[in-house]
Short mmCIF file of C-alpha atoms and ligand atoms in Angstrom, two decimals:
data_model
loop_
_atom_site.label_atom_id
_atom_site.label_comp_id
_atom_site.label_asym_id
_atom_site.label_seq_id
_atom_site.Cartn_x
_atom_site.Cartn_y
_atom_site.Cartn_z
CA MET M 10 119.16 32.77 124.54
CA LEU M 11 120.59 32.13 121.08
CA ALA M 12 119.80 35.72 120.11
CA SER M 13 121.92 36.96 123.01
CA ASN M 14 124.94 35.02 121.64
CA ASP M 15 124.39 36.32 118.09
CA SER M 16 126.61 39.07 116.66
CA GLY M 17 124.59 38.98 113.43
CA ALA M 18 127.35 37.16 111.53
CA ILE M 19 128.44 34.55 114.08
CA PHE M 20 127.05 32.90 117.17
CA ARG M 21 129.52 32.69 120.00
CA PRO M 22 129.44 29.12 121.38
CA GLY M 23 128.64 30.22 124.92
CA ARG M 24 127.87 33.30 126.96
CA GLN M 25 131.21 32.72 128.73
CA ILE M 26 134.72 31.65 127.69
CA TYR M 27 134.26 31.47 123.89
CA PRO M 28 134.12 34.81 122.03
CA PHE M 29 134.89 33.61 118.47
CA GLN M 30 133.40 31.29 115.86
CA TRP M 31 133.99 27.55 116.36
CA ASN M 32 133.53 25.12 113.50
CA TRP M 33 131.24 22.34 114.75
CA ASP M 34 129.45 24.71 117.12
CA SER M 35 128.40 26.84 114.14
CA ALA M 36 127.37 23.81 112.12
CA LEU M 37 125.20 22.46 114.93
CA ILE M 38 123.69 25.90 115.52
CA ALA M 39 122.87 26.31 111.82
CA LEU M 40 121.32 22.83 111.82
CA GLY M 41 119.19 23.69 114.84
CA LEU M 42 118.05 26.91 113.18
CA ALA M 43 117.10 25.20 109.90
CA ARG M 44 113.37 25.09 110.59
CA ILE M 45 113.30 28.30 112.63
CA ASP M 46 115.41 30.83 110.74
CA SER M 47 117.10 29.25 107.72
CA GLU M 48 118.42 32.60 106.45
CA ARG M 49 120.36 33.16 109.69
CA GLY M 50 121.53 29.53 109.50
CA ARG M 51 122.93 30.16 106.01
CA THR M 52 124.71 33.31 107.23
CA GLU M 53 126.44 31.19 109.89
CA VAL M 54 127.68 28.74 107.25
CA ARG M 55 128.96 31.59 105.05
CA SER M 56 130.79 33.17 108.01
CA LEU M 57 132.53 29.89 108.83
CA LEU M 58 133.58 29.31 105.23
CA ARG M 59 135.24 32.74 105.16
CA GLY M 60 137.91 31.02 107.24
CA GLN M 61 138.52 28.17 104.78
CA TRP M 62 142.17 27.60 103.80
CA SER M 63 143.13 27.41 100.14
CA ASP M 64 143.87 23.66 100.41
CA GLY M 65 140.31 23.02 101.65
CA MET M 66 140.64 22.85 105.44
CA VAL M 67 137.87 24.56 107.37
CA PRO M 68 139.58 25.62 110.61
CA HIS M 69 138.36 24.90 114.11
CA ILE M 70 138.25 28.58 115.12
CA VAL M 71 137.71 31.63 112.92
CA PHE M 72 138.79 34.82 114.70
CA HIS M 73 136.34 37.35 113.29
CA GLY M 74 137.04 40.01 115.90
CA ASN M 75 139.60 41.17 118.43
CA ALA M 76 138.38 39.68 121.71
CA THR M 77 141.15 39.45 124.29
CA ASP M 78 139.33 37.23 126.77
CA TYR M 79 140.25 33.88 125.20
CA ALA M 80 143.51 31.94 125.16
CA PRO M 81 145.12 30.74 122.98
CA GLY M 82 144.06 33.60 120.72
CA PRO M 83 144.97 34.52 117.12
CA GLU M 84 148.48 35.68 118.01
CA VAL M 85 149.39 32.23 119.37
CA TRP M 86 147.96 30.39 116.36
CA ASP M 87 149.58 32.89 113.95
CA SER M 88 147.87 31.33 110.93
CA ALA M 89 149.72 33.81 108.68
CA VAL M 90 152.73 31.47 108.99
CA SER M 91 151.07 29.39 106.27
CA PRO M 92 150.60 30.63 102.69
CA LEU M 93 147.43 28.50 102.60
CA ALA M 94 145.64 30.51 105.31
CA PRO M 95 143.04 33.15 104.47
CA LYS M 96 143.52 36.83 105.42
CA LEU M 97 141.16 36.41 108.35
CA PRO M 98 143.08 34.89 111.32
CA THR M 99 142.12 31.32 112.16
CA SER M 100 143.46 28.33 114.08
CA GLY M 101 145.58 25.85 112.13
CA ILE M 102 143.60 22.66 112.82
CA THR M 103 140.08 21.47 112.00
CA GLN M 104 137.05 20.01 113.83
CA PRO M 105 134.41 17.31 113.22
CA PRO M 106 132.85 18.01 109.79
CA VAL M 107 129.19 18.48 110.71
CA LEU M 108 128.80 21.33 108.20
CA ALA M 109 127.55 19.34 105.18
CA SER M 110 124.83 17.84 107.38
CA ALA M 111 123.82 21.33 108.48
CA VAL M 112 123.66 22.50 104.86
CA ARG M 113 121.45 19.52 104.03
CA ALA M 114 119.14 20.33 106.96
CA LEU M 115 118.91 23.94 105.77
CA HIS M 116 118.12 22.85 102.23
CA GLU M 117 115.48 20.37 103.32
CA ALA M 118 113.78 23.01 105.46
CA ALA M 119 114.04 25.84 102.91
CA PRO M 120 115.51 24.94 99.51
CA ASP M 121 117.92 27.51 98.08
CA ALA M 122 119.77 26.35 94.97
CA ALA M 123 121.95 29.46 94.75
CA PHE M 124 123.21 28.85 98.27
CA LEU M 125 124.05 25.25 97.42
CA ALA M 126 125.98 26.31 94.34
CA GLU M 127 127.95 28.66 96.58
CA VAL M 128 128.85 26.28 99.41
CA VAL M 129 128.79 22.68 98.12
CA PRO M 130 132.12 22.97 96.23
CA ALA M 131 133.72 24.31 99.44
CA LEU M 132 132.40 21.31 101.40
CA GLU M 133 133.75 19.00 98.71
CA THR M 134 137.28 20.44 98.98
CA TRP M 135 137.21 20.19 102.79
CA HIS M 136 136.15 16.53 102.80
CA ASP M 137 138.63 15.75 100.05
CA TRP M 138 141.36 17.43 102.13
CA LEU M 139 140.49 15.23 105.13
CA HIS M 140 140.94 12.04 103.11
CA ARG M 141 144.12 13.34 101.50
CA GLU M 142 145.93 15.00 104.43
CA ARG M 143 144.65 12.83 107.25
CA ALA M 144 144.38 9.38 105.68
CA ASP M 145 144.95 6.39 107.91
CA ASP M 146 145.79 2.93 106.50
CA SER M 147 142.45 1.55 107.62
CA GLY M 148 140.34 3.90 105.46
CA LEU M 149 139.58 6.23 108.38
CA VAL M 150 141.02 9.72 108.91
CA ALA M 151 143.18 10.84 111.84
CA ILE M 152 143.03 13.92 114.02
CA HIS M 153 146.15 15.92 114.87
CA HIS M 154 145.05 17.61 118.09
CA PRO M 155 142.60 16.69 120.89
CA TRP M 156 140.94 20.05 120.11
CA GLU M 157 139.86 18.49 116.81
CA ALA M 158 137.45 16.26 118.76
CA ALA M 159 136.89 16.09 122.52
CA ASP M 160 139.70 17.97 124.28
CA ASN M 161 140.49 16.18 127.57
CA SER M 162 138.67 12.90 126.89
CA PRO M 163 140.59 10.05 128.56
CA ARG M 164 140.85 8.40 125.16
CA PHE M 165 143.72 10.77 124.35
CA ASP M 166 145.63 10.32 127.62
CA ARG M 167 148.02 7.66 126.41
CA ALA M 168 148.88 9.39 123.12
CA LEU M 169 149.40 12.68 124.97
CA ALA M 170 151.63 11.06 127.59
CA ARG M 171 154.08 10.17 124.81
CA LEU M 172 154.66 13.88 124.04
CA ASP M 173 157.87 15.52 125.14
CA THR M 174 156.70 18.79 126.69
CA ALA M 175 160.15 20.15 127.57
CA GLY M 176 160.29 23.83 126.58
CA ALA M 177 156.50 24.02 126.32
CA PRO M 178 155.04 27.51 125.91
CA ALA M 179 153.64 29.16 129.06
CA VAL M 180 150.03 28.30 129.77
CA GLU M 181 147.48 31.10 130.12
CA ARG M 182 144.14 30.03 131.65
CA LEU M 183 141.53 32.73 131.06
CA ASP M 184 138.83 30.02 131.11
CA ARG M 185 139.25 29.50 134.86
CA ARG M 186 138.36 33.11 135.61
CA VAL M 187 134.77 32.24 134.82
CA VAL M 188 134.47 28.47 135.27
CA ASP M 189 135.52 26.38 138.27
CA ALA M 190 138.94 24.80 137.67
CA ALA M 191 137.48 21.39 138.63
CA GLU M 192 135.23 21.54 135.53
CA ARG M 193 138.00 22.32 133.05
CA PRO M 194 141.11 20.56 131.68
CA THR M 195 144.20 20.67 133.92
CA ASP M 196 147.35 22.75 133.37
CA ARG M 197 149.12 19.55 132.34
CA ASP M 198 146.48 19.07 129.62
CA TYR M 199 147.04 22.65 128.43
CA THR M 200 150.82 22.20 128.41
CA GLN M 201 150.30 19.25 126.08
CA TYR M 202 147.78 21.11 123.90
CA LEU M 203 150.11 24.10 123.49
CA THR M 204 153.10 21.85 122.82
CA ILE M 205 151.23 20.35 119.87
CA VAL M 206 150.22 23.81 118.60
CA ASP M 207 153.83 24.97 118.87
CA ARG M 208 155.15 21.97 116.88
CA LEU M 209 152.42 22.23 114.25
CA HIS M 210 153.09 25.96 113.91
CA ALA M 211 156.78 25.22 113.28
CA LEU M 212 155.64 22.92 110.43
CA GLY M 213 153.33 25.56 108.95
CA TYR M 214 150.37 23.47 110.18
CA ARG M 215 151.04 20.95 107.43
CA PRO M 216 153.19 18.16 108.93
CA GLY M 217 154.73 15.79 106.42
CA PRO M 218 154.44 12.00 106.77
CA GLY M 219 155.48 10.95 110.29
CA GLU M 220 155.91 14.54 111.49
CA ALA M 221 152.63 15.15 113.34
CA PRO M 222 153.26 15.19 117.10
CA PHE M 223 149.82 13.74 117.88
CA VAL M 224 147.88 11.32 115.70
CA TYR M 225 144.65 9.65 116.81
CA VAL M 226 141.95 7.85 114.84
CA ASP M 227 138.83 9.18 116.48
CA LEU M 228 135.60 7.25 115.95
CA SER M 229 133.36 10.28 116.60
CA PHE M 230 135.17 12.37 114.01
CA ASN M 231 134.95 9.54 111.47
CA SER M 232 131.29 8.77 112.18
CA ILE M 233 130.43 12.44 111.68
CA LEU M 234 132.44 12.39 108.45
CA ALA M 235 130.60 9.28 107.21
CA VAL M 236 127.22 10.99 107.66
CA ALA M 237 128.53 14.26 106.22
CA GLU M 238 129.82 12.49 103.09
CA ALA M 239 126.42 10.89 102.49
CA ASP M 240 124.77 14.28 103.02
CA LEU M 241 127.25 15.90 100.64
CA ALA M 242 126.48 13.28 97.97
CA TRP M 243 122.78 14.09 98.47
CA LEU M 244 123.53 17.82 98.09
CA TRP M 245 125.42 17.16 94.83
CA GLY M 246 122.31 15.28 93.66
CA GLU M 247 120.19 18.36 94.37
CA LEU M 248 122.65 20.47 92.41
CA GLY M 249 122.81 18.02 89.51
CA GLY M 250 126.56 17.60 90.16
CA ASP M 251 128.88 14.67 90.70
CA GLY M 252 128.62 13.20 94.20
CA ARG M 253 130.59 10.04 93.47
CA ARG M 254 133.71 10.98 95.47
CA ALA M 255 131.58 11.86 98.50
CA GLN M 256 129.52 8.68 98.19
CA ALA M 257 132.63 6.51 97.94
CA GLY M 258 134.39 8.40 100.75
CA GLY M 259 131.42 7.87 103.06
CA SER M 260 131.18 4.15 102.25
CA ARG M 261 134.89 3.64 102.83
CA VAL M 262 134.66 5.26 106.27
CA ARG M 263 131.54 3.29 107.21
CA ASP M 264 133.16 -0.02 106.22
CA ALA M 265 136.29 0.79 108.22
CA LEU M 266 134.16 1.73 111.25
CA ALA M 267 132.19 -1.52 110.94
CA ALA M 268 135.46 -3.45 111.18
CA ARG M 269 136.03 -1.90 114.62
CA TRP M 270 133.03 -3.68 116.20
CA ASP M 271 134.17 -5.40 119.38
CA GLU M 272 131.90 -8.31 120.23
CA SER M 273 133.05 -8.55 123.87
CA ALA M 274 132.49 -4.84 124.60
CA ALA M 275 129.25 -4.48 122.60
CA ALA M 276 130.85 -1.28 121.30
CA TYR M 277 133.54 -0.19 118.83
CA ALA M 278 137.27 -0.40 119.51
CA GLY M 279 138.94 2.98 119.76
CA ASP M 280 142.64 3.63 119.23
CA ASP M 281 143.17 3.31 122.96
CA ASP M 282 141.05 0.38 124.04
CA ALA M 283 142.08 0.81 127.68
CA THR M 284 139.67 3.73 127.98
CA ALA M 285 135.95 3.37 127.57
CA THR M 286 134.57 6.66 126.33
CA VAL M 287 131.40 7.51 124.45
CA ASP M 288 133.58 7.62 121.33
CA THR M 289 133.22 3.82 121.20
CA LEU M 290 129.44 4.21 120.64
CA PHE M 291 129.63 6.86 117.92
CA PRO M 292 129.44 4.64 114.81
CA LEU M 293 125.78 4.37 115.80
CA TYR M 294 125.35 7.94 114.50
CA ALA M 295 126.38 6.71 111.05
CA ALA M 296 124.06 3.66 111.30
CA VAL M 297 127.08 1.38 111.12
CA PRO M 298 125.81 -1.37 113.50
CA SER M 299 123.64 -4.22 112.25
CA ALA M 300 120.24 -4.56 113.95
CA ALA M 301 121.64 -7.15 116.35
CA GLN M 302 124.73 -5.06 117.14
CA ALA M 303 122.64 -1.93 117.70
CA ARG M 304 120.41 -3.79 120.16
CA ARG M 305 123.47 -4.99 122.12
CA LEU M 306 125.09 -1.54 121.97
CA TRP M 307 121.96 -0.03 123.54
CA ASP M 308 121.29 -2.75 126.14
CA GLU M 309 124.85 -3.44 127.23
CA ALA M 310 126.60 -0.08 126.74
CA LEU M 311 124.66 3.10 125.93
CA TRP M 312 121.78 2.43 128.35
CA SER M 313 123.64 0.17 130.77
CA PRO M 314 123.52 1.68 134.30
CA ALA M 315 127.10 0.56 134.94
CA ARG M 316 128.45 2.15 131.78
CA PHE M 317 126.94 5.16 129.94
CA GLY M 318 123.25 4.94 130.82
CA PRO M 319 121.09 6.22 133.67
CA SER M 320 121.68 4.61 137.08
CA GLN M 321 120.24 5.19 140.51
CA ASP M 322 123.08 7.48 141.64
CA ALA M 323 123.58 9.06 138.20
CA PRO M 324 120.20 9.37 136.48
CA TRP M 325 121.39 11.70 133.72
CA ALA M 326 122.85 10.14 130.59
CA VAL M 327 124.78 9.72 128.33
CA THR M 328 128.06 10.01 130.26
CA SER M 329 131.01 11.03 128.09
CA THR M 330 133.17 8.38 129.81
CA SER M 331 131.92 5.03 131.08
CA LYS M 332 131.10 5.07 134.78
CA SER M 333 133.07 1.85 135.09
CA SER M 334 136.25 3.46 133.75
CA PRO M 335 138.89 4.53 136.31
CA ALA M 336 139.17 7.77 134.33
CA TYR M 337 135.49 8.70 134.88
CA ASP M 338 135.33 12.21 136.35
CA PRO M 339 131.69 13.40 136.42
CA ARG M 340 132.29 17.17 136.48
CA ARG M 341 135.41 17.57 134.38
CA TYR M 342 134.55 18.55 130.81
CA TRP M 343 134.86 15.61 128.36
CA ARG M 344 135.87 13.10 131.09
CA GLY M 345 132.37 12.21 132.34
CA PRO M 346 129.71 14.94 132.05
CA VAL M 347 126.65 14.71 129.81
CA TRP M 348 126.77 16.81 126.63
CA ILE M 349 123.69 17.78 124.60
CA ASN M 350 125.48 17.38 121.28
CA VAL M 351 126.61 13.85 122.16
CA ASN M 352 123.03 12.92 123.07
CA TRP M 353 121.77 14.48 119.85
CA PHE M 354 124.20 12.43 117.71
CA LEU M 355 123.19 9.24 119.52
CA ILE M 356 119.45 10.00 119.21
CA ARG M 357 119.84 10.48 115.45
CA GLY M 358 121.78 7.21 115.27
CA LEU M 359 119.14 5.29 117.20
CA GLU M 360 116.51 6.62 114.80
CA ARG M 361 118.61 5.62 111.81
CA VAL M 362 119.01 2.02 112.97
CA GLY M 363 115.29 1.75 113.75
CA LEU M 364 115.43 1.87 117.56
CA ALA M 365 112.64 4.45 117.65
CA ALA M 366 111.43 3.86 121.21
CA GLU M 367 115.01 4.03 122.52
CA ALA M 368 115.61 7.25 120.58
CA ALA M 369 112.43 8.72 122.08
CA GLU M 370 113.56 7.73 125.56
CA LEU M 371 116.94 9.43 125.21
CA ARG M 372 115.31 12.48 123.60
CA GLN M 373 112.92 12.78 126.54
CA LEU M 374 115.74 12.51 129.08
CA THR M 375 117.73 15.16 127.18
CA LEU M 376 114.76 17.55 127.07
CA ASP M 377 114.11 16.93 130.79
CA LEU M 378 117.72 17.84 131.52
CA VAL M 379 117.61 21.19 129.70
CA ARG M 380 114.21 21.94 131.22
CA ARG M 381 115.70 21.34 134.66
CA SER M 382 119.11 22.94 134.25
CA GLY M 383 118.94 25.28 131.26
CA PHE M 384 121.17 25.49 128.19
CA SER M 385 124.53 24.76 129.68
CA GLU M 386 127.77 23.57 128.10
CA TYR M 387 127.66 20.20 129.96
CA TYR M 388 126.00 18.61 133.00
CA ASP M 389 126.83 16.51 136.06
CA PRO M 390 125.34 13.01 135.46
CA HIS M 391 124.70 12.56 139.21
CA THR M 392 122.98 15.84 140.07
CA GLY M 393 122.05 17.26 136.66
CA ASP M 394 123.88 20.46 137.68
CA PRO M 395 124.80 22.77 134.80
CA LEU M 396 128.59 22.94 134.30
CA GLY M 397 131.06 24.96 132.22
CA SER M 398 129.81 27.97 130.29
CA GLY M 399 126.23 29.07 130.79
CA GLY M 400 124.05 30.12 127.86
CA PHE M 401 125.51 27.51 125.55
CA SER M 402 124.49 27.87 121.92
CA TRP M 403 124.54 24.29 120.61
CA SER M 404 122.60 23.08 123.64
CA ALA M 405 119.84 25.54 122.74
CA ALA M 406 120.00 24.97 118.98
CA LEU M 407 119.89 21.19 119.26
CA THR M 408 116.99 21.46 121.70
CA LEU M 409 115.14 23.36 118.96
CA ASP M 410 115.96 20.54 116.56
CA LEU M 411 114.80 17.86 119.01
CA LEU M 412 111.56 19.75 119.65
CA SER M 413 110.77 20.38 116.00
CA THR M 414 111.49 16.81 114.96
CA ALA M 415 109.36 15.51 117.86
CA ARG M 416 106.48 17.63 116.54
CA SER M 417 106.84 16.20 113.05
CA ARG M 418 106.61 12.57 114.21
CA PRO M 419 103.83 10.54 112.52
CA GLU M 420 100.41 11.44 113.84
CA SER M 421 99.65 7.93 115.07
CA SER M 422 102.58 7.94 117.49
CA ILE M 423 101.57 11.36 118.78
CA ARG M 424 97.98 10.23 119.29
CA SER M 425 98.96 7.10 121.17
CA ARG M 426 100.91 9.06 123.84
C1 2M8 F 30 135.94 23.48 123.54
O1 2M8 F 30 137.21 23.70 122.99
C2 2M8 F 30 137.94 24.91 123.15
C3 2M8 F 30 139.23 24.74 122.34
O2 2M8 F 30 138.90 24.64 120.98
C4 2M8 F 30 138.30 25.28 124.56
O3 2M8 F 30 138.14 24.48 125.49
O4 2M8 F 30 138.75 26.42 124.74
C5 2M8 F 30 135.46 22.10 123.04
O5 2M8 F 30 134.35 21.68 123.79
C6 2M8 F 30 135.12 22.17 121.57
O6 2M8 F 30 134.60 20.94 121.14
C7 2M8 F 30 134.14 23.30 121.28
O7 2M8 F 30 133.95 23.40 119.90
C8 2M8 F 30 134.65 24.62 121.84
C9 2M8 F 30 133.61 25.74 121.74
O8 2M8 F 30 132.37 25.31 122.27
O9 2M8 F 30 135.02 24.48 123.22
#
C-alpha cells in the first residue's frame, strides 16, 4: 500500500485528497520505514528538508509537483511573498516536529554518519526557530493555525470564534468530491482557516508580536517537540556535536507541560479547558507524568469508557475527543474519530512511563482495528468503519513500526503469551 503512494521522492499522505508532501506525515512514514527500508526513509527526510525556509521553518506542505486536485494549493499560499521561502513552493506555516525522532529511528536502525551530518544542523535551526518565533511566556511554543496541529479539533473552536471572517476568501472544497462531507471540516471551519492564511500571507508569514490572528498553545505539538529535542540532543551526541541547546529546550518544554497537570481531570489543562480532547493526554508521549499521574491518566481518562477509552457502544479507542464532551462527533475528522498516529504516540508514551501491559493492550486494539478496516485516515469509534481517505500512508507506516517493535520485545514476554 505504501508503495502505491510513493512517487520515489515523496509519499503522498493518502490515496485520496492529499497529492503533495506533508511534514509530519513524511516524518511518521520515514520512522515507520526505519527498519524496513532506511534508504527510502532517508530520501523522504531529504525531500521534506528541500522545503526548509532560510530562517529554519520546515513548512507543513511542500508542493513538489503541479497537482490541481487539492485546495488550497501553492497559488493560494504564494510562499514567494516571503524572501525567506525556498524556490520550491510551500505553505507558510509548520507542523508538529516529529522529524528529529524519525531521523533518530533511522540512525538506530541503520547508522549513517554522513546523513546525520547533512540533516542534524537543519533540525537544529528548525527547533531553534520554534522557540524563537513561537515562544509563549510559559516556556511552551504556540501554533499559528489549526493546520499546524489537528485541524477541526474542538479545542480550537473558541479561539477561532474570535476571528473576524468578514471579506474571507472564497472556499473551494475539492476534498468533498472524494470524502463524505460529514467526515470533513465544515465550510465555516474552512472560512476561518482561509482567513488566517490570508492574514498571515499579508504579513509575509512572519507576524510581529501581537499580530498573529490565531495563537494556541497546543499540548500535542509541545509534547512532540519535547521528545524531538531529546532525540536531537542524542543525534548531536552521535555526531560529536553540541546538543546543549536541544537538551535545554526539551527540558524547558517538559517542565512547562508538567505544570499543566490538572488533578481533578487526571489529564493536562489545554488552552481551552472547556473542551476535553485527546490533546490533554499528550504529555504522556513525552513521559511527563509521574508514575502516580500516569496511572490515573490511564484509569480515569485514556482508558475510561466514558471518556477516551473503549466502551460497550464504542469499542474502538482512543477517541480524539472525549465521549463525554458535547463537541464529540464520532465521524468528523479530528472531533471524535480514532487516529492511528494518536494511538501510536500514546503507546510510545505508555511504554516510556513503564505501563507496559497498558501499552500492549492499546497496541493490540490498534492492530485489530487496521486488520479489520485497513489503512484508513481515521475510524469511527462505534463501528470501526474506515473514514476519510483510504490507503493512508502513516496508518500503514506506523503499523509497520508497531509490528516490528512487538517482534523485538524481550523473549520472556513473547514466550509467556
Ligand atoms: C490534514 O490536513 C490538511 C491540511 O493541512 C487537510 O485537511 O487538507 C490533517 O490531518 C493533517 O494533520 C495532515 O498532515 C494532512 C495530510 O495527512 O491532512
